[in-house]
Tab-separated table of C-alpha atoms in Angstrom:
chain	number	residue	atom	x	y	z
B	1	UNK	CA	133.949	128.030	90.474
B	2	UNK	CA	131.436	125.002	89.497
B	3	UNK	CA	133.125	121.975	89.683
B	4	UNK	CA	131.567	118.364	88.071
B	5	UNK	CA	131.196	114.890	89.320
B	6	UNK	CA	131.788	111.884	86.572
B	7	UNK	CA	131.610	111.964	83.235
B	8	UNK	CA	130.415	109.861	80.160
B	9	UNK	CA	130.777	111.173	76.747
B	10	UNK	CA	128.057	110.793	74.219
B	11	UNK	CA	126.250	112.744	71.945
B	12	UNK	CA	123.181	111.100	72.690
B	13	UNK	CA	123.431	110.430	76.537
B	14	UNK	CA	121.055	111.212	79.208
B	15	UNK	CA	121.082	108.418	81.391
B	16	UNK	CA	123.081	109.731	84.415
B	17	UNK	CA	126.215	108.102	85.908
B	18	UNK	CA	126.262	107.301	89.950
B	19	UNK	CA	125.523	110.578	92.018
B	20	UNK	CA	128.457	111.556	94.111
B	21	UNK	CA	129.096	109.835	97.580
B	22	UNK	CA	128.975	111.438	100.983
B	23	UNK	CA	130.326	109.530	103.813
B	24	UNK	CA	127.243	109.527	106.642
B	25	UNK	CA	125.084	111.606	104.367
B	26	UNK	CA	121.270	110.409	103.217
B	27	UNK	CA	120.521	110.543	99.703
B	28	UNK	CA	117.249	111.725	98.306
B	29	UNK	CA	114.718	113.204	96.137
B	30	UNK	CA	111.204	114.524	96.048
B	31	UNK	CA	110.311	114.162	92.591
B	32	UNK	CA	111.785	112.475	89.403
B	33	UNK	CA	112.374	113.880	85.963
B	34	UNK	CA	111.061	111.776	82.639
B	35	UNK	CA	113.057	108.918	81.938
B	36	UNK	CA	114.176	108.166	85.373
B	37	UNK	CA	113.609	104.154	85.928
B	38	UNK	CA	113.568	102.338	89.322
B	39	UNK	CA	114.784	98.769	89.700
B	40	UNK	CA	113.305	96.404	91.891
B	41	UNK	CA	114.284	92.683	93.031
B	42	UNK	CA	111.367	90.253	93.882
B	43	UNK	CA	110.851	89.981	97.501
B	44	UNK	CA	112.532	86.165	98.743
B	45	UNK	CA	109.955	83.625	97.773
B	46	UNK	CA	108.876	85.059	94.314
B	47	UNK	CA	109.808	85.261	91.278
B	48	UNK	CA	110.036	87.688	88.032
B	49	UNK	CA	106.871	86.697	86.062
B	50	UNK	CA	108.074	85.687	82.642
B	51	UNK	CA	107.028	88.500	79.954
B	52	UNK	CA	107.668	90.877	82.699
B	53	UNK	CA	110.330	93.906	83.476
B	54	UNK	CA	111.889	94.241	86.701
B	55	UNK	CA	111.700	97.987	86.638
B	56	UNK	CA	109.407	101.016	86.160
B	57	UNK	CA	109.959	104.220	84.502
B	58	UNK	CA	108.649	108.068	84.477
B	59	UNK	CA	106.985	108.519	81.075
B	60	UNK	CA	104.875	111.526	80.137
B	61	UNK	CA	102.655	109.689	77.386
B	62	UNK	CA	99.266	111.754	78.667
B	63	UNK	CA	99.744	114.960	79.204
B	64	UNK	CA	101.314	114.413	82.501
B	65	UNK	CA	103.982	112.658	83.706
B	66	UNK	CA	103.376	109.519	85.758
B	67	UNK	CA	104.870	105.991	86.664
B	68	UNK	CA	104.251	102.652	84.399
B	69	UNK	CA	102.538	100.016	86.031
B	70	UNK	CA	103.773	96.595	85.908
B	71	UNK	CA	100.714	94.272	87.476
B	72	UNK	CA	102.015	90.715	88.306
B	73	UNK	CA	105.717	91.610	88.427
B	74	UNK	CA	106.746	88.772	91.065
B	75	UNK	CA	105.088	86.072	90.906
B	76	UNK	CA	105.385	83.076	93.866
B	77	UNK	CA	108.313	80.627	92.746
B	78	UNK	CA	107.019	77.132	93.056
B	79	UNK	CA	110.436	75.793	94.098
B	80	UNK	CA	110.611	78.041	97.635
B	81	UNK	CA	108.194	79.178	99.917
B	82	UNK	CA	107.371	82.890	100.414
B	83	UNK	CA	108.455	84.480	103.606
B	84	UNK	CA	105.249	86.156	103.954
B	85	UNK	CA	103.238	82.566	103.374
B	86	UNK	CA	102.516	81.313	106.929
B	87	UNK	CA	99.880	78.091	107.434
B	88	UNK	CA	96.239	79.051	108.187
B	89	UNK	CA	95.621	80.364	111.751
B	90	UNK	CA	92.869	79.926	113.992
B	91	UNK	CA	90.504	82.933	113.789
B	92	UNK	CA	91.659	85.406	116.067
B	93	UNK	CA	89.647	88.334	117.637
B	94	UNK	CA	89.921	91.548	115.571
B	95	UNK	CA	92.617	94.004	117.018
B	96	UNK	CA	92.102	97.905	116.728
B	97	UNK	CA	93.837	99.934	113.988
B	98	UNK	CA	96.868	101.327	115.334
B	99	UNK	CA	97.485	104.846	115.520
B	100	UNK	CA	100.858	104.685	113.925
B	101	UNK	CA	100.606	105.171	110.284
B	102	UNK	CA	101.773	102.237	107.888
B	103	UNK	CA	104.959	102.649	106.155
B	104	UNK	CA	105.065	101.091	102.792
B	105	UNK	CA	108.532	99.513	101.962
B	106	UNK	CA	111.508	101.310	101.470
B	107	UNK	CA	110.241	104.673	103.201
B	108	UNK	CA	112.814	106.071	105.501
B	109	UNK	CA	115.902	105.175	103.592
B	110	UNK	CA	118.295	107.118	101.632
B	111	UNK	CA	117.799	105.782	98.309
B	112	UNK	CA	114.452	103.874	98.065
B	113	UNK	CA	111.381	105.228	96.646
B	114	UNK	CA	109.119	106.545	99.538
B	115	UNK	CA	104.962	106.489	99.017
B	116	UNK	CA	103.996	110.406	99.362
B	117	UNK	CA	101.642	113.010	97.987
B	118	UNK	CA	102.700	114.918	94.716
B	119	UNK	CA	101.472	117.367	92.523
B	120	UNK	CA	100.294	116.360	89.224
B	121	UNK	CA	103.245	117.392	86.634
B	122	UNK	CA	104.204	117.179	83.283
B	123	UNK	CA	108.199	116.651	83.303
B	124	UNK	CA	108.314	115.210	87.204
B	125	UNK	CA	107.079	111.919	88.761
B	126	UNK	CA	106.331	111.930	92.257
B	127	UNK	CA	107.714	109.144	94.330
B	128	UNK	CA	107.238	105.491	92.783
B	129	UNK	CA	104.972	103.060	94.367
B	130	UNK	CA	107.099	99.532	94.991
B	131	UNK	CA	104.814	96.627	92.932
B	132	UNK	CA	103.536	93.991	94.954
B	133	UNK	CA	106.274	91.235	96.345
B	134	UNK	CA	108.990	93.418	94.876
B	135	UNK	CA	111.641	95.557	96.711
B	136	UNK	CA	113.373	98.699	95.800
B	137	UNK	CA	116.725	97.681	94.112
B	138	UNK	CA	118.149	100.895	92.613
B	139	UNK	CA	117.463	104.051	90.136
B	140	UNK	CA	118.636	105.114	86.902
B	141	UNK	CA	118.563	108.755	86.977
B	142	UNK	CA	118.144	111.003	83.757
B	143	UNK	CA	119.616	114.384	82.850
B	144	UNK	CA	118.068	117.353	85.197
B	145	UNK	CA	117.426	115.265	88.527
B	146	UNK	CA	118.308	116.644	91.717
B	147	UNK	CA	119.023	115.633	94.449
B	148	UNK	CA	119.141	116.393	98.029
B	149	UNK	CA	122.148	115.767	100.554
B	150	UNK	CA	121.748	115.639	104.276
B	151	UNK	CA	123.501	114.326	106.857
B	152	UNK	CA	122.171	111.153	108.771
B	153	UNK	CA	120.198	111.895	112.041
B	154	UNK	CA	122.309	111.895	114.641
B	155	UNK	CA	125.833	113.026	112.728
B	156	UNK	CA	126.789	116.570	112.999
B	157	UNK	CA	127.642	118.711	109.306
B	158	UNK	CA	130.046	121.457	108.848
B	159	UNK	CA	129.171	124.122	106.302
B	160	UNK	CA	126.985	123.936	103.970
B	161	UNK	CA	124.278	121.864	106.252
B	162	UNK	CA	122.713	120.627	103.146
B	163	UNK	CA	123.381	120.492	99.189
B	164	UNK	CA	121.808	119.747	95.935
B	165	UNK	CA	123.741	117.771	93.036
B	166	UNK	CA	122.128	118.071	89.812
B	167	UNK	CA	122.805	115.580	86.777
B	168	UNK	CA	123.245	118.124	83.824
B	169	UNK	CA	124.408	117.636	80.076
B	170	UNK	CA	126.996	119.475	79.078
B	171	UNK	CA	127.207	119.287	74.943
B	172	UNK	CA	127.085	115.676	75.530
B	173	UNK	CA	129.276	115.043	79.283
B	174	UNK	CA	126.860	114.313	81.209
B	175	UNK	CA	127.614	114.598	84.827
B	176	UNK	CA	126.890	115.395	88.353
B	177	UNK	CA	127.494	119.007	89.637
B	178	UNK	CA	130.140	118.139	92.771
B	179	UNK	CA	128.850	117.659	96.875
B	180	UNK	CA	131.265	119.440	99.111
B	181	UNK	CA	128.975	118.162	102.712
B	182	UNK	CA	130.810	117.097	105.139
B	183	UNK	CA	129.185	114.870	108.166
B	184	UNK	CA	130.907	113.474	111.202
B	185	UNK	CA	130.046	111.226	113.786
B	186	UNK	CA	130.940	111.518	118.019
B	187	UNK	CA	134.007	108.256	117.076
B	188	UNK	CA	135.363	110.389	114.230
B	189	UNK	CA	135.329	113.432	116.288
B	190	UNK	CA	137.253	111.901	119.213
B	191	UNK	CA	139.518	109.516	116.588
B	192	UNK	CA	140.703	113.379	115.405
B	193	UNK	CA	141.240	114.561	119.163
B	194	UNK	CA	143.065	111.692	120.086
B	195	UNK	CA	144.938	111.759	116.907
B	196	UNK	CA	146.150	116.066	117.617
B	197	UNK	CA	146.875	114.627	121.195
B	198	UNK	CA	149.479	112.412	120.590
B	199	UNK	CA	151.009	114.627	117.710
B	200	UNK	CA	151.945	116.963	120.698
């Protein structure tokens, strides 16, 4: 039987509640339906540029669907000085690239939008790219997303390794279809032993 996670009743809703939790479990998704927005906070330093949103959204306006751009989002504050701001160095002797490629803020995490290659598609955006001085904050989902349960490197997951929740409609409940992954760590794992041992 299917069971649901969270509820909100409205005729007109398709903004999705919070996902479901997993304890030790990474959170993630590969592409985002129409509507979804992601939040961002200006980086410590800057500030919202007046006029401006502190989000982006998935909008299909051309055919395609594709994230807004928001130029000039954070702007430097005045009043603080940017972490990233340092006073002007003596000219140093160029280094060679490094073979590691660069990461671009947020990538690796459960939740934050990673930079990757995606098709070109007409409901889906691919992964959003954070605006400059900003980091990822959160994301409103929208009816249909999925997305993709795993449990964090190094914990160990009983049956089923891996699951999908998708946000679905149902004559106006929206909701989250239910996560049944279970992850556990080597302390949990002996906290249980040690907890059968003494029961004996």
């Amino acid at each position: 039987m299917q069971h649901y996670y969270v509820c909100v009743y409205s005729p007109f809703a398709e903004n999705c509640p919070p996902p479901p939790e997993s304890k030790l479990a990474k959170i993630f998704a590969v592409q985002y339906v129409v509507g979804t927005t992601a939040v961002y906070t200006c980086d410590q330093g800057y500030k919202r540029k007046r006029g401006k949103t502190n989000s982006l959204k998935c909008k299909n306006s051309t055919g395609y669907a594709e994230w807004q751009t928001e130029p000039d989002m954070c702007i430097v504050d005045p009043s603080k000085q940017p972490a990233t701001e340092k006073q002007p160095a003596t000219e140093q002797p160029l280094k060679q690239p490094s073979k590691q490629p660069a990461t671009e803020k947020g990538e690796g995490t459960s939740s934050s939008p990673q930079i990757t290659a995606q098709p070109v598609m007409k409901d889906f955006c691919g992964i959003p790219r954070s605006p400059k001085h900003a980091t990822p904050l959160k994301l409103k989902y929208f009816v249909g997303q999925k997305l993709n349960y795993m449990c964090q490197h190094g914990n160990q997951a009983q049956s089923p390794i891996s699951e999908v929740s998708t946000c679905e409609n149902l004559s106006g409940r929206v909701v989250w279809t239910s996560v049944t992954l279970s992850c556990t760590n080597d302390s949990s794992i002996a906290e249980e032993a040690t907890t059968q041992l003494l029961a004996t």
